[in-house]
Amino acid sequence: MRAEAVETKKLLYIFGVIVFGGMLLNSIIDAGIYLEYYSVEKLWEYRLFIAGGAVVYYGAVFLFYRFRITTNHGG
């Protein structure tokens, strides 16, 4: 069995989908439990926090690889 190299960029994107997608899915599935203890506004605040975190994460990964490629092309 031959081991293949894994692209780190793709791995980071998949990791982000699992983490942020799981958090968002959890807030949708358990919305009834959240609403018993908190308000609808808190639930949407949590979901917007997840979306904001995902934007920052994917932006950081994108900028990291863009900067890395442009600085390492010289040798």
Short mmCIF file of C-alpha atoms in Angstrom, two decimals:
data_model
loop_
_atom_site.label_atom_id
_atom_site.label_comp_id
_atom_site.label_asym_id
_atom_site.label_seq_id
_atom_site.Cartn_x
_atom_site.Cartn_y
_atom_site.Cartn_z
CA MET A 1 0.00 0.00 0.00
CA ARG A 2 1.46 3.32 -1.09
CA ALA A 3 1.04 6.40 1.07
CA GLU A 4 0.15 9.57 -0.78
CA ALA A 5 0.93 13.10 0.31
CA VAL A 6 -2.01 15.06 1.63
CA GLU A 7 -2.43 18.66 0.56
CA THR A 8 -2.40 20.75 3.71
CA LYS A 9 -4.64 23.42 2.22
CA LYS A 10 -7.33 20.89 1.35
CA LEU A 11 -6.99 19.32 4.78
CA LEU A 12 -7.46 22.70 6.49
CA TYR A 13 -10.56 23.42 4.39
CA ILE A 14 -12.06 20.02 5.26
CA PHE A 15 -11.22 20.56 8.93
CA GLY A 16 -13.05 23.91 8.81
CA VAL A 17 -16.12 22.33 7.23
CA ILE A 18 -16.22 19.67 9.94
CA VAL A 19 -15.75 22.10 12.84
CA PHE A 20 -17.93 25.00 11.74
CA GLY A 21 -20.49 22.82 9.97
CA GLY A 22 -20.82 20.66 13.06
CA MET A 23 -21.30 23.67 15.31
CA LEU A 24 -23.94 25.11 12.98
CA LEU A 25 -25.70 21.77 12.64
CA ASN A 26 -25.68 21.39 16.41
CA SER A 27 -27.35 24.78 16.84
CA ILE A 28 -30.05 23.76 14.36
CA ILE A 29 -30.69 20.31 15.82
CA ASP A 30 -30.70 21.46 19.46
CA ALA A 31 -32.53 24.74 18.85
CA GLY A 32 -35.39 23.71 21.14
CA ILE A 33 -33.02 23.15 24.06
CA TYR A 34 -31.32 26.51 23.49
CA LEU A 35 -34.68 28.28 23.34
CA GLU A 36 -35.71 26.86 26.72
CA TYR A 37 -32.77 28.57 28.44
CA TYR A 38 -32.03 31.50 26.13
CA SER A 39 -33.90 33.73 23.70
CA VAL A 40 -34.17 33.56 19.92
CA GLU A 41 -31.78 36.51 19.73
CA LYS A 42 -29.09 34.57 21.62
CA LEU A 43 -29.50 31.62 19.25
CA TRP A 44 -29.03 33.87 16.21
CA GLU A 45 -26.11 35.59 17.91
CA TYR A 46 -24.49 32.17 18.34
CA ARG A 47 -25.10 31.28 14.71
CA LEU A 48 -23.68 34.59 13.51
CA PHE A 49 -20.65 34.03 15.73
CA ILE A 50 -20.11 30.66 14.04
CA ALA A 51 -20.45 32.24 10.59
CA GLY A 52 -18.05 35.04 11.54
CA GLY A 53 -15.53 32.56 12.88
CA ALA A 54 -15.77 30.55 9.67
CA VAL A 55 -15.18 33.66 7.56
CA VAL A 56 -12.11 34.56 9.62
CA TYR A 57 -10.78 30.98 9.50
CA TYR A 58 -11.22 30.52 5.76
CA GLY A 59 -9.88 34.02 5.12
CA ALA A 60 -6.78 33.24 7.17
CA VAL A 61 -6.19 29.94 5.33
CA PHE A 62 -6.68 31.64 1.96
CA LEU A 63 -4.36 34.54 2.78
CA PHE A 64 -1.74 32.25 4.30
CA TYR A 65 -1.47 30.14 1.16
CA ARG A 66 -1.65 33.15 -1.13
CA PHE A 67 1.16 34.86 0.78
CA ARG A 68 3.16 31.63 1.02
CA ILE A 69 3.00 30.97 -2.71
CA THR A 70 3.99 34.53 -3.67
CA THR A 71 6.96 34.64 -1.28
CA ASN A 72 8.39 31.17 -2.01
CA HIS A 73 8.46 31.29 -5.81
CA GLY A 74 11.97 32.75 -5.85
CA GLY A 75 13.66 29.64 -4.71
#
